[in-house]
Short mmCIF file of C-alpha atoms and ligand atoms in Angstrom, two decimals:
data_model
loop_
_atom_site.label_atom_id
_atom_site.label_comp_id
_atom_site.label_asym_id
_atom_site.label_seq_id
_atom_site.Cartn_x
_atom_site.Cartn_y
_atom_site.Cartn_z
CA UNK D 92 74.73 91.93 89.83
CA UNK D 93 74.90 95.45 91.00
CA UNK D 94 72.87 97.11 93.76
CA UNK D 95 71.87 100.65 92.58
CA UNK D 96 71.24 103.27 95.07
CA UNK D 97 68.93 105.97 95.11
CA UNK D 98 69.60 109.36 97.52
CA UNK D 99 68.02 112.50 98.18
CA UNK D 100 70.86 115.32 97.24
CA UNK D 101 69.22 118.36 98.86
CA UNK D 102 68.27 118.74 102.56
CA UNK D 103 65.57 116.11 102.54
CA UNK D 104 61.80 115.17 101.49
CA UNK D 105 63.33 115.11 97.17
CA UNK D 106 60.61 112.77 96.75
CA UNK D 107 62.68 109.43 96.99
CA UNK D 108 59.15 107.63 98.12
CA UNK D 109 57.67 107.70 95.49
CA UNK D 110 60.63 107.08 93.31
CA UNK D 111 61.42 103.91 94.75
CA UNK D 112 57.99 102.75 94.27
CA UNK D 113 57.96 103.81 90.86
CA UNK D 114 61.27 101.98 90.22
CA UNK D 115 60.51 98.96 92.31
CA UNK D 116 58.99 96.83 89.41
CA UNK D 117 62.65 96.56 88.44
CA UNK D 118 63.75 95.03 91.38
CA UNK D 119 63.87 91.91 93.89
CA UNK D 120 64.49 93.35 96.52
CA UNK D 121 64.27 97.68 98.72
CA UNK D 122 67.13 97.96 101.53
CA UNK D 123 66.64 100.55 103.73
CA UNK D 124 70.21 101.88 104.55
CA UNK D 125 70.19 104.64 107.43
CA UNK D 126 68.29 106.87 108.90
CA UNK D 127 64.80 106.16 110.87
CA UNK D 128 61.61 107.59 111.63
CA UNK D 129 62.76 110.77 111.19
CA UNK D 130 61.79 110.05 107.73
CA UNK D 131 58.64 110.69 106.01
CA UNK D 132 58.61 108.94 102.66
CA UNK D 133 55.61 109.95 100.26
CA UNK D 134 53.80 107.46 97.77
CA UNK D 135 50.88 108.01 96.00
CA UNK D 136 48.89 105.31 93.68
CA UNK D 137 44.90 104.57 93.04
CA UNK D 138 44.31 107.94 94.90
CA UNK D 139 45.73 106.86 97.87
CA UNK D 140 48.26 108.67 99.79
CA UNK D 141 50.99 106.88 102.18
CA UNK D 142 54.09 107.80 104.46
CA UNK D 143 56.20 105.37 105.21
CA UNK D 144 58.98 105.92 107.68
CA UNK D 145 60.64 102.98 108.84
CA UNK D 146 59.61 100.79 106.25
CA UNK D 147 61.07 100.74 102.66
CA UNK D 148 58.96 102.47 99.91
CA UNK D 149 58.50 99.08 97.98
CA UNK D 150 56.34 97.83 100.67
CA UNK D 151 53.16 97.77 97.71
CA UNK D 152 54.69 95.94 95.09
CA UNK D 153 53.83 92.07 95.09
CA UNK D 154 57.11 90.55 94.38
CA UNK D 155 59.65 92.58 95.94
CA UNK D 156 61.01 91.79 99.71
CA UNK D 157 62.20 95.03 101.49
CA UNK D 158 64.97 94.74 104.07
CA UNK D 159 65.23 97.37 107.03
CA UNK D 160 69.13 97.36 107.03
CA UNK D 161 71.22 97.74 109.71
CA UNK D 162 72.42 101.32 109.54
CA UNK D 163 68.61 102.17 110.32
CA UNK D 164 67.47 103.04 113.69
CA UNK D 165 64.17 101.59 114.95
CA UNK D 166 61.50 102.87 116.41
CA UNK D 167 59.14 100.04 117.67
CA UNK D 168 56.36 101.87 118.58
CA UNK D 169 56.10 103.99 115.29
CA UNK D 170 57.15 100.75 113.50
CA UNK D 171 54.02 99.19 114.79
CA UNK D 172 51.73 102.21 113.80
CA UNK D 173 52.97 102.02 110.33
CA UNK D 174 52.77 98.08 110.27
CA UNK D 175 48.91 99.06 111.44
CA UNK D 176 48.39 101.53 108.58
CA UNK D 177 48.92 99.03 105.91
CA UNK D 178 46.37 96.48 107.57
CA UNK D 179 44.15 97.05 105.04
CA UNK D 180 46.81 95.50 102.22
CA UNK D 181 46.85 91.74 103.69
CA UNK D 182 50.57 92.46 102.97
CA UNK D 183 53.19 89.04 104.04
CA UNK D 184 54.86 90.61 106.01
CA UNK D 185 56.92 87.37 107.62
CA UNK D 186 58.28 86.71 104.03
CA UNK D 187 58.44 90.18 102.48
CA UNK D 188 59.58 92.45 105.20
CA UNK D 189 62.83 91.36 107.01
CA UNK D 190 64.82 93.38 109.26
CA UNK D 191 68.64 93.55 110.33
CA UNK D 192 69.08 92.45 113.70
CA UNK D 193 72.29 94.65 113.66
CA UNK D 194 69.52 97.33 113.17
CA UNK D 195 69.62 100.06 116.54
CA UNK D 196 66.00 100.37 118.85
CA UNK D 197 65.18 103.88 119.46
CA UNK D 198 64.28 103.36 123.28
CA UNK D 199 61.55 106.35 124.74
CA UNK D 200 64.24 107.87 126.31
CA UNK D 201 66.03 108.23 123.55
CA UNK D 202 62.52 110.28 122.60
CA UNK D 203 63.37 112.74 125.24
CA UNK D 204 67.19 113.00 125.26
CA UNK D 205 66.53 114.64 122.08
CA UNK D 206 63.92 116.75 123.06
CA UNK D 207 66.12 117.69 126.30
CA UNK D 208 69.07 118.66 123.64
CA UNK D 209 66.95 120.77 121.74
CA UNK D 210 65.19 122.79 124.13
CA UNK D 211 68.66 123.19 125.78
CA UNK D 212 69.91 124.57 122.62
CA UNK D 213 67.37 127.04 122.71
CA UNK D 214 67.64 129.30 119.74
CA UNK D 215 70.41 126.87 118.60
CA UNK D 216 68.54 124.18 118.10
CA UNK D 217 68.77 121.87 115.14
CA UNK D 218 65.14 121.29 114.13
CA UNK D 219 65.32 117.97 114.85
CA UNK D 220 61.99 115.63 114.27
CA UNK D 221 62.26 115.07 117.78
CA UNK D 222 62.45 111.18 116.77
CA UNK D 223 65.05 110.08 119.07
CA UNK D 224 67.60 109.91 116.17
CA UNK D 225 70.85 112.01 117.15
CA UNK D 226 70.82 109.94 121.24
CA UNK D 227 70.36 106.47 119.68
CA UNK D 228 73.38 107.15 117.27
CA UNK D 229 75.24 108.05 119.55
CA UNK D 230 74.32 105.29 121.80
CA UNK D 231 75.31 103.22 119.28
CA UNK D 232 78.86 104.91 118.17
CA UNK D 233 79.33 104.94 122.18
CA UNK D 234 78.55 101.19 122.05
CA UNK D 235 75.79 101.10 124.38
CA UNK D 236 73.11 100.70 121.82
CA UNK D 237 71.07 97.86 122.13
CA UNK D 238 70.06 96.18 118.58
CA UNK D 239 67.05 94.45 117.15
CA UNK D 240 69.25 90.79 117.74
CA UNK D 241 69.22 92.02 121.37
CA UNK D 242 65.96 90.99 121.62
CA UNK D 243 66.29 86.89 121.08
CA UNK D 244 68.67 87.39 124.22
CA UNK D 245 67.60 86.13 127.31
CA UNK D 246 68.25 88.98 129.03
CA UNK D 247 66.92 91.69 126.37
CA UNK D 248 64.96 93.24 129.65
CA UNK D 249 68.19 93.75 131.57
CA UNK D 250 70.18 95.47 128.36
CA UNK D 251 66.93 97.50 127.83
CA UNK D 252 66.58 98.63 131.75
CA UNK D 253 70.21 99.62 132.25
CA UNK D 254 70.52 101.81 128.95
CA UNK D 255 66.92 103.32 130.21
CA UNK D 256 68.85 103.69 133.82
CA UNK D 257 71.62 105.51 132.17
CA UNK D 258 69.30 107.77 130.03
CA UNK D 259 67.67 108.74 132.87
CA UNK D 260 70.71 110.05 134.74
CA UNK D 261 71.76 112.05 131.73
CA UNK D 262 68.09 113.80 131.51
CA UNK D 263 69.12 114.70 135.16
CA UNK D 264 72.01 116.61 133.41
CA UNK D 265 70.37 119.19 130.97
CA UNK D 266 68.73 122.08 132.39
CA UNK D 267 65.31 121.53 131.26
CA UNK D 268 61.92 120.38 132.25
CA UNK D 269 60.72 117.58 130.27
CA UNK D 270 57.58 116.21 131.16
CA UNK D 271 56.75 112.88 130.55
CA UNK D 272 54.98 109.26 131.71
CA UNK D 273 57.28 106.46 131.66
CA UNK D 274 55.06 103.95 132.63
CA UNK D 275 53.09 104.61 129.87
CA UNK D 276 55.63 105.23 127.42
CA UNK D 277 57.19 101.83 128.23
CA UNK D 278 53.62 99.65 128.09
CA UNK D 279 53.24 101.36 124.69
CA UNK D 280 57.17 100.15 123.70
CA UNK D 281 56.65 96.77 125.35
CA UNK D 282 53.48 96.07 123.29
CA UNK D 283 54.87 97.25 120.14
CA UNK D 284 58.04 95.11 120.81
CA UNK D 285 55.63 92.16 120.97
CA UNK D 286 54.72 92.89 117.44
CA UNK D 287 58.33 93.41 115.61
CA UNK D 288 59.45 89.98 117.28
CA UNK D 289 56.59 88.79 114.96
CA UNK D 290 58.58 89.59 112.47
CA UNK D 291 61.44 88.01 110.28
CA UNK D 292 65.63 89.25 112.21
CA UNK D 293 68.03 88.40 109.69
CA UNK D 294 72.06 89.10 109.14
CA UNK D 295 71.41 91.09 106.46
CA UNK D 296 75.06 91.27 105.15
CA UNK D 297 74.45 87.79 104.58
CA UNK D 298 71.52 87.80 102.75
CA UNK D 299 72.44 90.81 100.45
CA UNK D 300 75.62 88.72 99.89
CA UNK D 301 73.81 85.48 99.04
CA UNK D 302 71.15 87.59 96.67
CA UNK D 303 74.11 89.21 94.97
CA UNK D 304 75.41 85.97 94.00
CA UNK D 305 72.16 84.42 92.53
CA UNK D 306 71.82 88.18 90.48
CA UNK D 307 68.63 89.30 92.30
CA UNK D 308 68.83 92.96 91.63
CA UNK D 309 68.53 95.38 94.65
CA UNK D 310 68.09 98.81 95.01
CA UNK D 311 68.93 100.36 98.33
CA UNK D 312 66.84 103.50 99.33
CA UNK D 313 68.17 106.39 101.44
CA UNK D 314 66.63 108.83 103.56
CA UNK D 315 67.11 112.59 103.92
CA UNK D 316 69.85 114.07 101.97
CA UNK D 317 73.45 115.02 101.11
CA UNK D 318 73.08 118.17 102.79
CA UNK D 319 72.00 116.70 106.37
CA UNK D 320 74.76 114.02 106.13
CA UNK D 321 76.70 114.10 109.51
CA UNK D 322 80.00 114.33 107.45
CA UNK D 323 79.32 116.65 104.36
CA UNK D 324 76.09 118.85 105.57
CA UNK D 325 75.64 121.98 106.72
CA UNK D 326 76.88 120.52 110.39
CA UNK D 327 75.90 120.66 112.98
CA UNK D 328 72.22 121.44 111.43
CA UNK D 329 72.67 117.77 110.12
CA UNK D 330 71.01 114.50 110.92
CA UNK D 331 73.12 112.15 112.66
CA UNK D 332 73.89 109.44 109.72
CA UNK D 333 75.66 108.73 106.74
CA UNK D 334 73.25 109.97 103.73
CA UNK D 335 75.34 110.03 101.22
CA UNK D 336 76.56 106.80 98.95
CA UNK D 337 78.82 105.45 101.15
CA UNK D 338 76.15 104.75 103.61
CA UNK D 339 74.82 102.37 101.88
CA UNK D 340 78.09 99.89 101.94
CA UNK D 341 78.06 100.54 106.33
CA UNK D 342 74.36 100.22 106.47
CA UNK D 343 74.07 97.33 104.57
CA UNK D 344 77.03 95.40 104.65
CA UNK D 345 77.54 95.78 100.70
CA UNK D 346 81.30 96.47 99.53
CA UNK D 347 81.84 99.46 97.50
CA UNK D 348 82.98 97.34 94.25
CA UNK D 349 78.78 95.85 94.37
CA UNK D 350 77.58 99.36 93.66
CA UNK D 351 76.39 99.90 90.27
CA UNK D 352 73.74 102.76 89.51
CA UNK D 353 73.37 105.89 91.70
CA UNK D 354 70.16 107.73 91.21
CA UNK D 355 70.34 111.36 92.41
CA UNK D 356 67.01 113.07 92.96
CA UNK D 357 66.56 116.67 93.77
CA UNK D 358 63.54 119.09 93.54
CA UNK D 359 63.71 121.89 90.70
CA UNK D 360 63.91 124.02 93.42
CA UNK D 361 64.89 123.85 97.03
CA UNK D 362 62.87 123.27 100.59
CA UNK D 363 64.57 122.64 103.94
CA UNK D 364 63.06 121.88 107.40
CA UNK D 365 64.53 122.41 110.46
CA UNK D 366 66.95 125.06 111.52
CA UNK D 367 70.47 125.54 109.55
CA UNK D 368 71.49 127.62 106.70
CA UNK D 369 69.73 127.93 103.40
CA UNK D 370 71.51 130.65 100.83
CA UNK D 371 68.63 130.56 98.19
CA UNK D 372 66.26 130.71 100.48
CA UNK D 373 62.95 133.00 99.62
CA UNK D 374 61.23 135.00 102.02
CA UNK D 375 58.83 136.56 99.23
CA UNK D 376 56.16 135.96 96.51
CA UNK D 377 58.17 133.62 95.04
CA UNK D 378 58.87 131.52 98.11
CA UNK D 379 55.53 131.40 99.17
CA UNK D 380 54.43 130.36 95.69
CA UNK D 381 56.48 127.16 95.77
CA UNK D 382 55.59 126.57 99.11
CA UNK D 383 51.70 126.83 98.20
CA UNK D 384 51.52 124.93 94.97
CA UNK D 385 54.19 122.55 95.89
CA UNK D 386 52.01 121.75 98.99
CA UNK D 387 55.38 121.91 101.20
CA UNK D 388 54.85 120.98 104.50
CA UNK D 389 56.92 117.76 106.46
CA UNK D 390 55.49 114.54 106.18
CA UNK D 391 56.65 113.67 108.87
CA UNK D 392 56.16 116.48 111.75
CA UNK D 393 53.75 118.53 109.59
CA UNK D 394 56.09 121.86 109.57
CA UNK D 395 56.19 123.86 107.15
CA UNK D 396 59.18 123.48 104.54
CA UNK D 397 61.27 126.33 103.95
CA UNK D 398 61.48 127.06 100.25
CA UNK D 399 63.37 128.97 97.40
CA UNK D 400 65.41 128.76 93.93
CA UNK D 401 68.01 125.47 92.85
CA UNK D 402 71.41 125.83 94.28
CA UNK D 403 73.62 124.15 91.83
CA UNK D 404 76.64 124.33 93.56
CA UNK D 405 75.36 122.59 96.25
CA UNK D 406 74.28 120.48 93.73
CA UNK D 407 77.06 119.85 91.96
CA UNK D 408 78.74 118.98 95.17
CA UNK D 409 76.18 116.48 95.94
CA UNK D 410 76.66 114.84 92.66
CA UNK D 411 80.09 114.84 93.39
CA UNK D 412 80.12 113.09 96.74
CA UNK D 413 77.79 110.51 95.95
CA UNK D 414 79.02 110.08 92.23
CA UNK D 415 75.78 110.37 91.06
CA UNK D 416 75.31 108.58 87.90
CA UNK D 417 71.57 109.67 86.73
CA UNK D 418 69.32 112.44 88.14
CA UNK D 419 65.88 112.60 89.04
CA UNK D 420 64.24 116.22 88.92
CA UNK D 421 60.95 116.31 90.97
CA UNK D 422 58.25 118.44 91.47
CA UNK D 423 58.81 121.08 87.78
CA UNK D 424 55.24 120.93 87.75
CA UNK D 425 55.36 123.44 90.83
CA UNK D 426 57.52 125.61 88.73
CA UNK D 427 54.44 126.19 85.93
CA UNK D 428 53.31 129.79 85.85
CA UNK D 429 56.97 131.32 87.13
CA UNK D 430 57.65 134.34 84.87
CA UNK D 431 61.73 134.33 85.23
CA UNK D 432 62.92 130.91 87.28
CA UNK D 433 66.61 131.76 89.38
CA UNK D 434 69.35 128.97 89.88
CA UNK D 435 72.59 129.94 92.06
CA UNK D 436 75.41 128.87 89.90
CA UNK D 437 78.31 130.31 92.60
CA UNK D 438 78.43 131.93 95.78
CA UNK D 439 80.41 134.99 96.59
CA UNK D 440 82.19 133.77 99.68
CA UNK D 441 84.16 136.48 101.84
CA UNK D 442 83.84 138.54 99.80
CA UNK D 443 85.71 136.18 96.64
CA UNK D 444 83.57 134.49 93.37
CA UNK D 445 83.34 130.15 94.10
CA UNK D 446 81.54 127.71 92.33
CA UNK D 447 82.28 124.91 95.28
CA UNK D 448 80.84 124.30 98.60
CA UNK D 449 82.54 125.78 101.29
CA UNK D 450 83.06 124.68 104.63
CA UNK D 451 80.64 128.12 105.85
CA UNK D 452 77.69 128.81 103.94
CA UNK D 453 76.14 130.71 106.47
CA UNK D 454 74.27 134.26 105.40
CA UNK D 455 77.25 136.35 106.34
CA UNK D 456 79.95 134.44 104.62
CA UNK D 457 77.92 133.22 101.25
CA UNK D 458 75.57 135.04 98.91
CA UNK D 459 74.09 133.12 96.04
CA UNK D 460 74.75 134.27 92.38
CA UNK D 461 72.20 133.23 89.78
CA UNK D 462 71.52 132.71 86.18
CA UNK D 463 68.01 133.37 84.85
CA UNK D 464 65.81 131.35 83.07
CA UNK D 465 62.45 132.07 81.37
CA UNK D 466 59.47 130.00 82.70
CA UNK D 467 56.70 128.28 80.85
CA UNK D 468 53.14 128.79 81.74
CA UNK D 469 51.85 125.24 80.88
CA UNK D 470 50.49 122.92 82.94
CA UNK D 471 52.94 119.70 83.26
CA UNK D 472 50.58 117.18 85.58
CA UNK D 473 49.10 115.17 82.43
CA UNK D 474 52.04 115.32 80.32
CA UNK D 475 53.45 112.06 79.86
CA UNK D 476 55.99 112.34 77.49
CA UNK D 477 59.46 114.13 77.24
CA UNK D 478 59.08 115.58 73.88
CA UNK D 479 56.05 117.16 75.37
CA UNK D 480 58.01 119.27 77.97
CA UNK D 481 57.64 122.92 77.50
CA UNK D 482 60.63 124.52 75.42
CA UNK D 483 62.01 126.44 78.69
CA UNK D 484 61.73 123.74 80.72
CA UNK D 485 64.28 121.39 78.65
CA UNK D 486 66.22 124.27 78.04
CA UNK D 487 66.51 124.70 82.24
CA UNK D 488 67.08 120.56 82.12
CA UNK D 489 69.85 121.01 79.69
CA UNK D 490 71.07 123.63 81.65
CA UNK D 491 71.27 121.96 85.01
CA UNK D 492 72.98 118.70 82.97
CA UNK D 493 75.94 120.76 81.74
CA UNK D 494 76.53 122.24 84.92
CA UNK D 495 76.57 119.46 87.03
CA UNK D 496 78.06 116.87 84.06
CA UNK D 497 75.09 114.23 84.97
CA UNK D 498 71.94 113.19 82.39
CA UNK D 499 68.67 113.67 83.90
CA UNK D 500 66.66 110.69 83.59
CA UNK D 501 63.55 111.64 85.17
CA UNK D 502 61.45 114.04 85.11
CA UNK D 503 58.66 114.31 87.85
CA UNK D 504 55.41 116.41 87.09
CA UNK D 505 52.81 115.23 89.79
CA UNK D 506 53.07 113.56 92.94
CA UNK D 507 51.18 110.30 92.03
CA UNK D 508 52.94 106.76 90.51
CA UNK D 509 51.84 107.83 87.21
CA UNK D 510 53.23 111.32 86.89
CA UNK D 511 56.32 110.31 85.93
CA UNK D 512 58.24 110.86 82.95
CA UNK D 513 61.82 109.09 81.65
CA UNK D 514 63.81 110.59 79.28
P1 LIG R 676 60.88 111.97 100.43
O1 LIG R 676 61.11 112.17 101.88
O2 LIG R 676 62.10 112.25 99.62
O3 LIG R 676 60.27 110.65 100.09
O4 LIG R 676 59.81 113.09 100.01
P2 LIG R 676 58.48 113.49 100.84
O5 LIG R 676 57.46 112.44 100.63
O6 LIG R 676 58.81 113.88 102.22
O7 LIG R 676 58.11 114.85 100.12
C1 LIG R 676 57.86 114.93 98.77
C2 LIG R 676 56.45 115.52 98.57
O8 LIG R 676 56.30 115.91 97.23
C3 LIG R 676 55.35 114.52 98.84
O9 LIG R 676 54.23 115.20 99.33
C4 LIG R 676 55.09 113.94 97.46
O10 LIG R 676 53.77 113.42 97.33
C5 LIG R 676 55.28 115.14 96.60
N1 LIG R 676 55.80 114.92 95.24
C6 LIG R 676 56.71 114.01 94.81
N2 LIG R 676 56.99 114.21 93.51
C7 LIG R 676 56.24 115.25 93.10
C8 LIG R 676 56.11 115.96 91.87
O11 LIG R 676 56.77 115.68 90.88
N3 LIG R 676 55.23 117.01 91.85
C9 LIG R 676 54.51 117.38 92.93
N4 LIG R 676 53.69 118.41 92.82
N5 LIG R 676 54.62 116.74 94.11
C10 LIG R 676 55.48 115.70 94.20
P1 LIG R 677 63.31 112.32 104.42
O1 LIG R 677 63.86 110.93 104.38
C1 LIG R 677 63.81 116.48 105.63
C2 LIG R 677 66.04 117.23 109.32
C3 LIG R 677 65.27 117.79 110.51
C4 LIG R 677 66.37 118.57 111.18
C5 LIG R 677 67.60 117.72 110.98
C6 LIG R 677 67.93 116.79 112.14
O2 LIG R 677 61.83 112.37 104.55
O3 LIG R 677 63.84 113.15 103.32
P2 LIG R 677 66.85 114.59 113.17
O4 LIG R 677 65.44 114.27 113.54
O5 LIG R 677 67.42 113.69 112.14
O6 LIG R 677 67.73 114.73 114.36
O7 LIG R 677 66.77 116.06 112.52
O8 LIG R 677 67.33 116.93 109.83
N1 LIG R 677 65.48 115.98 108.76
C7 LIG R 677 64.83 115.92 107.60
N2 LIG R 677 64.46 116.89 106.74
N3 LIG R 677 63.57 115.19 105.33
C8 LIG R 677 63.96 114.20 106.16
O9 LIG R 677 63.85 112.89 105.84
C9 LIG R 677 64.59 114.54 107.38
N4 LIG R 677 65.07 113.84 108.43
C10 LIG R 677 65.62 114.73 109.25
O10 LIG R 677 64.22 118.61 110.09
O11 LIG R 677 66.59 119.79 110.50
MG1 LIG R 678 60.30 113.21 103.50
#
């Protein structure tokens, strides 16, 4: 059996949460792949509202176990708060949520290397979440990381104090005041430690190989998107992991001949947060319509998302990366009420006409060129069927198929479980 995978192809926050719990009836078992708490992963069901982080988006569903897999970097203390916010559930968590223990910690320092980058950067700064992500990657690329199996070692204390030494020295480095309370940051990572030993370390390579031979199926779930991957985003206004398909073989041990599906989802339009360039980008009416009705702000640091029309070429290139083999369009329903709806179909780049992604796509080397579609006035949230679709809409759908050679399988019209339409 296959393990599908299901990415975000735009720069983040697609709506893969609630995609994977929509699709997670399907499967056995949710593997996490990279990324960490820089994530914010949206689900909503019975008029609830969750973000999950850390923790894989099938968390709800009664069968399913959800693996945190090793390309994933750790936070224990925000682990724990999100392990606290689904108290309420009774959820097993010793049998249903298992982690790699080739899986990275984010230590607090890690916490304020990054915020010591970024305010060194000044105006240059990435955007980052602030998480801890970009140090602890490179901790663990440097091999100095220290890992969730770390911590049945004897000695765990000793590998944690001397990589806190070290981080300590390099604040000492950057230019900046950081304030900050180690004594309390540590009792608050020291109690939260206590909790994830509760939980279930497994080699995870291992187990995905075992579950592939007895034909469980398994869908691994990414976080951010093509566009932040350290390799093929708009570097160095990137996150500091592998997004993009073949992520999911490194941060999960699976080879590349055990990948079946890959589910693409992107937005009908665009949003980015953080710093980096954006060449659809809105910065009128239009813009702040999406941003309004689409209710786009970051789940997880609460910023506000940056929004304008589909790119795509960038698209396109996403597909093409990840070899996407379905789409998922989210969030039409926010398109509703456009008059005339824009998507870039090439850039003029120095000044020449391309219809691929460039290794620039900053604002003085790329301008966007669009085609223009009507818009429909209806409203989408309670449709539930395709045939149902407003006239312009499929006509956009068809559109965006033939450009970027992949069906759309999915259509998204509301954020909740139910809004959800397959075509
Ligand atoms: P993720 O990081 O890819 O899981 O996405 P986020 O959860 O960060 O952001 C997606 C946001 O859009 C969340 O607030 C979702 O509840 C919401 N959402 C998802 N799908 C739809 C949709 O089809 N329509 C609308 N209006 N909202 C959606
Ligand atoms: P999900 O999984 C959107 C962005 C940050 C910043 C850059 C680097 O919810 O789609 P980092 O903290 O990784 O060093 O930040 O990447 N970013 C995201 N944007 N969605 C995300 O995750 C993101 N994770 C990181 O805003 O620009
Ligand atoms: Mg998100």
């Amino acid at each position: 059996m296959a393990v599908n995978l299901l990415l975000g192809l735009q720069w983040g926050d697609e709506g893969k949460g609630k995609i994977v719990d929509v699709l997670t009836s399907n499967y056995d078992i949710i593997a996490r792949f990279q990324g960490g708490p820089n994530a914010g992963h949206t689900l909503i069901f019975d008029g609830r509202k969750h973000v999950l982080h850390t923790i894989p988006s099938g968390i709800f569903h009664e069968k399913a176990v959800n693996l945190v897999g090793n390309g994933v970097v750790i936070d224990p203390v925000i682990f724990r708060k999100e392990l606290d916010n689904l108290a309420p559930y009774n959820l097993d968590f010793k049998s249903k949520l298992l982690i790699s223990r080739k899986a990275h910690l984010i230590l607090p320092t890690h916490r304020l290397l990054d915020a010591a980058s970024e305010t060194s950067k000044g105006k240059a700064k990435i955007g980052s979440t602030l998480k801890g992500i970009g140090p602890t990657y490179m901790d663990k690329t440097g091999r100095n990381g220290m890992r969730v199996g770390d911590l049945e070692l004897d000695n765990w204390k000793e590998i944690y104090q001397n990589l806190t030494n070290k981080h300590l020295k390099m604040l000492e480095f950057f230019d900046v005041e950081i304030q900050f309370d180690l004594y309390e940051l540590e009792t608050e990572f020291f109690n939260a430690i206590k909790v994830l030993k509760e939980l279930t370390f497994i080699d995870s390579e291992e187990y995905l190989s075992n579950a592939i031979k007895a034909k469980k199926t398994i869908l691994a779930e990414g976080a951010q998107g093509s566009l932040l991957d350290v390799d093929f985003g708009t570097y160095p206004f990137v996150t500091s992991s592998t997004t993009t398909a073949a992520g999911a073989c490194t941060g999960l041990g699976v080879a590349p001949n055990k990948i079946g599906d890959v589910f693409g989802i992107f937005k009908a339009y665009t949003t980015r947060v953080g710093s980096g360039p954006f060449p659809t980008e809105l910065f009128d009416e239009d813009g702040k319509q999406m941003a309004k009705i689409g209710n786009e702000f970051g789940a997880t640091t609460g910023r506000p998302r940056r929004c304008g029309w589909l790119d795509l070429v960038a698209l396109k290139y996403a597909v093409e990366i990840n070899g996407v083999t379905q789409l998922m369009m989210m969030k039409g329903d926010v398109l509703s009420g456009f008059k005339t709806l824009k998507a870039c179909t090439s850039y003029t780049y120095k000044g020449k006409e391309i219809t691929h992604f460039p290794y620039n796509i900053e604002e003085h080397n790329v301008t966007p060129n669009y085609t223009e579609f009507k818009g429909w006035k209806e409203d989408l949230t309670s449709m539930s069927s395709a045939e149902t679709l407003p006239k312009e809409l499929k006509e956009y759908i068809n559109f965006i198929e033939d450009f970027v050679e992949v069906p759309v399988k999915i259509v998204s019209v509301g954020p909740d479980r139910k809004q959800t339409i397959m075509r």
